[in-house]
Coordinates of C-alpha atoms in Angstrom, one line a residue:
M80 CA 11.1 -10.9 8.4
K81 CA 11.9 -14.5 9.3
L82 CA 14.6 -15.1 11.9
R83 CA 16.4 -18.3 12.6
S84 CA 15.8 -19.4 16.2
T85 CA 18.6 -19.7 18.7
W86 CA 16.7 -22.2 20.8
K87 CA 18.4 -25.2 19.3
G88 CA 21.7 -24.3 20.9
L89 CA 20.3 -23.2 24.2
L90 CA 17.6 -25.6 25.1
A91 CA 17.8 -29.3 25.9
I92 CA 16.0 -31.3 23.2
P93 CA 12.6 -32.3 24.6
L94 CA 11.8 -35.9 25.2
C95 CA 9.4 -36.3 22.3
A96 CA 11.9 -34.8 19.9
T97 CA 14.7 -37.1 21.3
L98 CA 12.6 -40.2 20.6
L99 CA 11.8 -39.0 17.1
M100 CA 15.4 -38.0 16.3
T101 CA 16.4 -41.5 17.5
D102 CA 14.1 -43.1 15.0
F103 CA 15.5 -40.8 12.3
E104 CA 19.1 -41.7 13.2
K105 CA 18.1 -45.4 12.9
G106 CA 16.9 -44.8 9.4
K107 CA 13.2 -45.3 10.2
A108 CA 12.2 -41.8 9.2
A109 CA 11.5 -40.7 5.7
D110 CA 14.4 -39.4 3.6
A111 CA 13.2 -35.7 3.1
E112 CA 12.8 -33.2 5.9
L113 CA 11.8 -29.7 6.7
Y114 CA 14.1 -26.7 6.1
E115 CA 13.7 -23.4 7.9
D116 CA 14.1 -21.5 4.6
N117 CA 11.0 -23.2 3.3
I118 CA 8.8 -22.0 6.2
I119 CA 7.3 -18.6 5.9
I120 CA 5.2 -17.0 8.6
N121 CA 3.0 -13.9 7.8
N122 CA 1.8 -12.4 11.1
N123 CA -0.6 -9.6 10.4
P124 CA -2.0 -7.5 13.2
G125 CA -5.8 -7.3 13.1
N126 CA -5.9 -9.6 10.1
T127 CA -5.7 -13.3 9.3
D128 CA -2.2 -14.9 9.8
F129 CA -0.7 -17.3 7.2
I130 CA 1.8 -20.1 7.4
T131 CA 3.4 -21.5 4.3
V132 CA 5.6 -24.7 4.2
A133 CA 7.2 -25.7 0.9
G134 CA 9.2 -28.7 -0.2
I135 CA 7.0 -31.4 1.3
K136 CA 4.8 -34.2 -0.2
S137 CA 1.1 -34.7 -0.6
G138 CA -0.2 -36.6 2.3
D139 CA 2.4 -35.3 4.8
E140 CA 1.1 -34.1 8.2
L141 CA 2.5 -30.9 9.7
F142 CA 2.4 -30.3 13.5
V143 CA 2.9 -26.8 14.7
Y144 CA 3.8 -26.0 18.4
D145 CA 4.2 -22.7 20.2
H146 CA 6.3 -24.1 23.1
P147 CA 9.7 -26.0 23.1
S148 CA 8.1 -28.9 25.0
M149 CA 6.1 -29.7 21.8
Y150 CA 3.5 -31.3 23.9
T151 CA 0.2 -29.9 22.4
P152 CA 0.2 -28.7 18.8
I153 CA -1.6 -25.4 18.0
E154 CA -2.2 -26.6 14.4
V155 CA -2.2 -29.9 12.6
K156 CA -2.5 -29.8 8.9
K157 CA -2.4 -32.4 6.0
A158 CA -0.7 -31.4 2.8
T159 CA -2.5 -32.0 -0.6
S160 CA 0.5 -30.9 -2.7
S161 CA 4.2 -30.0 -2.3
V162 CA 3.2 -26.6 -0.8
L163 CA 1.0 -26.3 2.3
R164 CA -0.5 -22.9 3.0
F165 CA -3.0 -22.3 5.8
T166 CA -4.5 -19.6 8.0
S167 CA -4.1 -19.5 11.8
K168 CA -5.7 -17.6 14.6
K169 CA -3.2 -18.9 17.2
L170 CA -0.3 -16.5 16.5
K171 CA 0.5 -13.8 19.0
D172 CA 1.0 -10.1 18.1
E173 CA 4.6 -10.3 19.4
Q174 CA 7.9 -11.9 18.6
Q175 CA 7.4 -15.7 19.0
T176 CA 9.1 -19.0 18.1
L177 CA 7.1 -21.8 16.5
Y178 CA 8.2 -25.4 16.3
F179 CA 7.4 -27.6 13.3
V180 CA 7.3 -31.4 13.0
L181 CA 6.6 -33.2 9.7
K182 CA 5.2 -36.7 9.6
R183 CA 5.0 -39.0 6.6
G184 CA 3.1 -42.3 6.9
G185 CA 3.0 -41.8 10.7
Q186 CA 6.7 -41.4 11.1
Q187 CA 8.6 -38.1 11.7
V188 CA 10.6 -36.8 8.8
G189 CA 13.9 -35.6 10.0
T190 CA 14.3 -33.3 13.0
Y191 CA 11.9 -30.6 14.3
K192 CA 12.5 -27.1 13.0
S193 CA 12.1 -23.8 14.9
V194 CA 11.3 -20.5 13.3
T195 CA 11.1 -17.1 15.1
Y196 CA 8.8 -14.5 13.6
D197 CA 8.9 -10.8 14.4
A198 CA 6.1 -8.8 16.1
P199 CA 3.8 -7.6 13.4
G200 CA 4.9 -4.3 12.0
T201 CA 2.6 -1.3 12.1
N202 CA 4.6 1.0 9.9
H203 CA 3.4 -0.6 6.6
I204 CA 3.2 2.5 4.5
G205 CA 6.0 3.1 2.0
Q206 CA 6.9 6.4 0.4
S207 CA 4.7 5.5 -2.6
G208 CA 1.8 4.5 -0.4
Y209 CA 0.4 8.0 0.2
H210 CA 0.3 11.5 -1.3
L211 CA -0.7 15.0 -0.1
V212 CA -3.3 17.0 -1.9
N213 CA -2.5 20.6 -1.0
R214 CA -5.0 22.9 -2.8
A215 CA -5.0 26.7 -2.9
G216 CA -7.9 28.0 -0.9
F217 CA -9.6 24.6 -0.7
N218 CA -9.7 21.5 1.4
D219 CA -6.4 19.6 1.9
Y220 CA -6.1 15.8 2.1
L221 CA -3.7 13.1 2.9
K222 CA -4.6 10.1 0.8
I223 CA -3.4 6.6 1.8
H224 CA -3.4 4.1 -1.0
D225 CA -3.1 0.9 1.0
A226 CA -4.7 1.5 4.4
R227 CA -5.6 -1.5 6.6
K228 CA -9.0 -2.1 8.2
G229 CA -9.0 -1.2 11.9
F230 CA -5.7 0.7 11.7
S231 CA -5.6 4.2 13.2
Y232 CA -3.7 7.0 11.3
K233 CA -2.6 10.3 12.9
I234 CA -1.1 13.3 11.4
Y235 CA 1.1 15.7 13.4
D236 CA 2.3 19.2 12.7
S237 CA 5.9 18.6 14.1
Q238 CA 8.4 15.9 14.7
E239 CA 7.8 16.2 18.4
L240 CA 4.4 14.7 17.8
S241 CA 2.9 17.0 20.4
R242 CA -0.2 18.0 18.4
V243 CA -2.5 15.9 16.2
I244 CA -3.9 17.9 13.3
A245 CA -6.0 15.1 11.8
S246 CA -6.7 11.4 12.4
A247 CA -8.8 8.6 11.0
T248 CA -9.4 4.9 11.4
A249 CA -9.8 2.8 8.3
S250 CA -13.1 1.1 8.0
K251 CA -11.9 -1.2 5.2
D252 CA -8.7 -2.2 3.4
G253 CA -7.6 0.0 0.6
Y254 CA -8.0 3.7 -0.1
L255 CA -8.3 6.2 2.8
S256 CA -8.7 9.9 2.5
I257 CA -8.0 12.1 5.6
K258 CA -9.1 15.7 5.5
V259 CA -6.4 18.0 7.1
T260 CA -5.5 21.6 7.2
L261 CA -1.9 21.8 6.1
P262 CA 0.6 24.4 7.4
K263 CA 1.2 27.1 4.8
Y264 CA 3.9 26.2 2.3
E265 CA 6.7 28.8 2.6
N266 CA 9.1 28.5 -0.3
E267 CA 11.7 26.0 -1.6
F268 CA 14.2 27.2 1.1
E269 CA 11.7 27.0 4.0
K270 CA 9.7 23.9 3.4
K271 CA 7.4 22.5 6.0
S272 CA 6.4 18.9 6.8
V273 CA 3.8 16.9 8.6
Y274 CA 4.3 13.5 10.3
L275 CA 2.3 10.4 9.9
T276 CA 1.9 7.4 12.3
S277 CA -0.1 4.3 12.1
S278 CA -1.2 1.7 14.7
A279 CA -3.0 -1.6 14.6
P280 CA -5.7 -2.4 17.1
G281 CA -4.0 -3.1 20.4
S282 CA -0.5 -2.6 19.1
R283 CA 2.1 0.1 19.6
T284 CA 2.2 3.1 17.3
S285 CA 4.7 3.1 14.4
K286 CA 7.5 5.5 14.0
A287 CA 6.5 8.8 12.5
Q288 CA 7.1 9.3 8.7
Q289 CA 8.0 12.7 7.6
I290 CA 5.9 14.0 4.7
L291 CA 7.2 17.1 2.9
I292 CA 4.5 19.6 2.0
T293 CA 4.6 20.5 -1.6
P294 CA 3.4 23.7 -3.3
E295 CA -0.3 24.0 -3.5
H296 CA -2.3 22.4 -6.3
S297 CA -4.4 24.6 -8.4
N298 CA -8.2 24.4 -7.9
P299 CA -9.9 22.2 -10.5
I300 CA -11.6 23.8 -13.4
N301 CA -15.3 24.5 -13.2
A302 CA -16.8 22.2 -15.8
K303 CA -19.5 24.8 -16.5
T304 CA -16.8 27.2 -17.9
V305 CA -15.6 24.6 -20.5
T306 CA -17.2 24.3 -23.9
V307 CA -16.2 21.6 -26.4
K308 CA -17.0 21.6 -30.1
N309 CA -16.4 18.4 -32.0
N310 CA -16.0 19.6 -35.6
K311 CA -16.3 17.4 -38.6
N312 CA -14.0 19.1 -41.1
Y313 CA -11.5 21.0 -39.0
A314 CA -9.8 21.0 -35.6
D315 CA -11.9 20.4 -32.5
T316 CA -11.9 23.2 -29.9
I317 CA -12.0 23.3 -26.1
N318 CA -12.8 26.8 -24.8
I319 CA -12.3 27.9 -21.2
N320 CA -14.0 31.1 -20.1
P321 CA -13.0 32.7 -17.9
A322 CA -9.3 31.7 -17.7
T323 CA -6.4 33.2 -15.8
I324 CA -3.6 34.8 -17.8
G325 CA -0.5 32.6 -17.6
S326 CA -2.3 29.5 -16.6
T327 CA -1.6 26.2 -18.5
I328 CA -4.5 24.1 -19.7
K329 CA -3.9 20.4 -20.5
V330 CA -6.2 17.9 -22.1
Y331 CA -6.1 14.1 -21.6
R332 CA -8.1 11.4 -23.1
T333 CA -8.2 9.3 -19.9
K334 CA -8.1 10.3 -16.2
K335 CA -4.7 11.4 -14.9
E336 CA -3.7 10.9 -11.2
T337 CA -2.1 14.4 -11.1
T338 CA -1.5 14.3 -7.4
Y339 CA 0.1 10.9 -7.3
V340 CA 3.0 10.7 -9.7
T341 CA 6.2 8.9 -8.8
P342 CA 9.1 7.6 -11.0
A343 CA 7.4 4.2 -10.6
T344 CA 3.9 5.4 -11.7
E345 CA 4.8 8.1 -14.2
K346 CA 5.1 5.7 -17.2
Y347 CA 1.4 4.8 -16.6
E348 CA 0.2 8.4 -16.8
P349 CA -1.8 9.2 -20.0
T350 CA -0.4 11.3 -22.8
V351 CA -1.4 15.0 -23.0
I352 CA -3.3 15.3 -26.3
A353 CA -3.3 19.1 -26.3
S354 CA -2.2 22.0 -24.1
R355 CA -2.2 25.8 -24.2
V356 CA -1.0 28.7 -22.0
A357 CA -3.8 31.3 -21.5
K358 CA -2.9 34.7 -23.1
G359 CA -6.1 36.4 -22.1
N360 CA -9.2 36.1 -19.9
Q361 CA -10.3 33.1 -22.0
T362 CA -8.4 30.6 -24.0
T363 CA -9.1 27.9 -26.6
V364 CA -7.2 24.6 -26.9
Y365 CA -7.2 23.0 -30.3
V366 CA -7.3 19.3 -30.7
P367 CA -6.7 17.7 -34.2
Q368 CA -9.6 15.2 -33.7
L369 CA -11.6 14.0 -30.8
G370 CA -13.3 11.3 -32.9
T371 CA -16.6 11.0 -34.7
K372 CA -18.6 9.8 -31.7
A373 CA -19.5 11.5 -28.5
G374 CA -17.2 10.9 -25.5
Y375 CA -15.2 12.5 -22.7
V376 CA -11.9 14.3 -22.1
Y377 CA -10.2 15.3 -18.9
V378 CA -9.0 18.9 -18.4
T379 CA -6.5 20.2 -15.9
I380 CA -5.3 23.7 -15.1
T381 CA -1.9 24.8 -13.6
E382 CA -1.9 28.3 -12.2
S383 CA 1.4 30.2 -12.0
G384 CA 3.5 29.0 -9.0
E385 CA 1.2 26.1 -8.3
L386 CA 1.0 22.4 -9.2
E387 CA -1.4 20.9 -11.7
S388 CA -5.0 20.6 -10.6
D389 CA -7.1 17.4 -10.4
P390 CA -8.6 16.5 -13.7
V391 CA -12.2 17.4 -14.5
K392 CA -14.2 15.1 -16.8
I393 CA -15.8 17.0 -19.7
K394 CA -18.4 15.5 -22.0
F395 CA -18.5 16.3 -25.7
G396 CA -21.0 15.4 -28.5
K397 CA -20.6 13.6 -31.8
E398 CA -19.2 15.4 -34.8
K399 CA -21.2 18.1 -36.5

């Protein structure tokens, strides 16, 4: 978040700024100047920082200072277009005010501008940025979709944050899977939660995010128990043997992220091409046509009282 600085009303204008403002008042400065709303500071803990300044002209020079004396600039950059964007390693991981001076043809353009940026946030994970995989009789995981390299993530079993039950440090930006033993899910009236925190290297720990534990996901189907027949003149069949009576078998043409569905991502989920509830110790799902060529389908199972399993990729041959 970008905050407007309160320095202008509290500090005496430094000598260099006074001289430059005098030139501006005499009409010697150029006719366009900086605006705070056109200055964006992205301060990323443990990562490269960025400064963007818009509404300027090619050839303009930008001077950036980290002290109101504006004696020694920490950055001097020359614009090649109306937007100047550059990286900086001079920003501190704390709230700080920067001072910007724009020069055109060697003369200052308007007055200096000051912009205060917040300390870099560590709580960068939104509600759609993670999901729990709670499997019956199998390993549980917390999967973070947008982890940041060098950040540490800790999972606690209570809001008091007294006991860490799992932790990991991301070795790269992107996907991070943390193995964890989740407390047993009780019922819809006695739901349990775990709590997630994150912290950048050398920074304070974020506030804890509560993550509600969902019912357990069914174990994925064993691919060896699935047989697919790609028939030429009649419906194709997918046989599961053994199967659990009352379980629901679903077939997809493409992989389904069964454990990560939100209102925002649901529309991207693939269509179920066939499904069947098992009536006996084995069941057959009928598909109108898988196609003439060999290929793959993805099969899931949902046991009674549990959530849909992860998909299993099943190969089938060409029509016979």
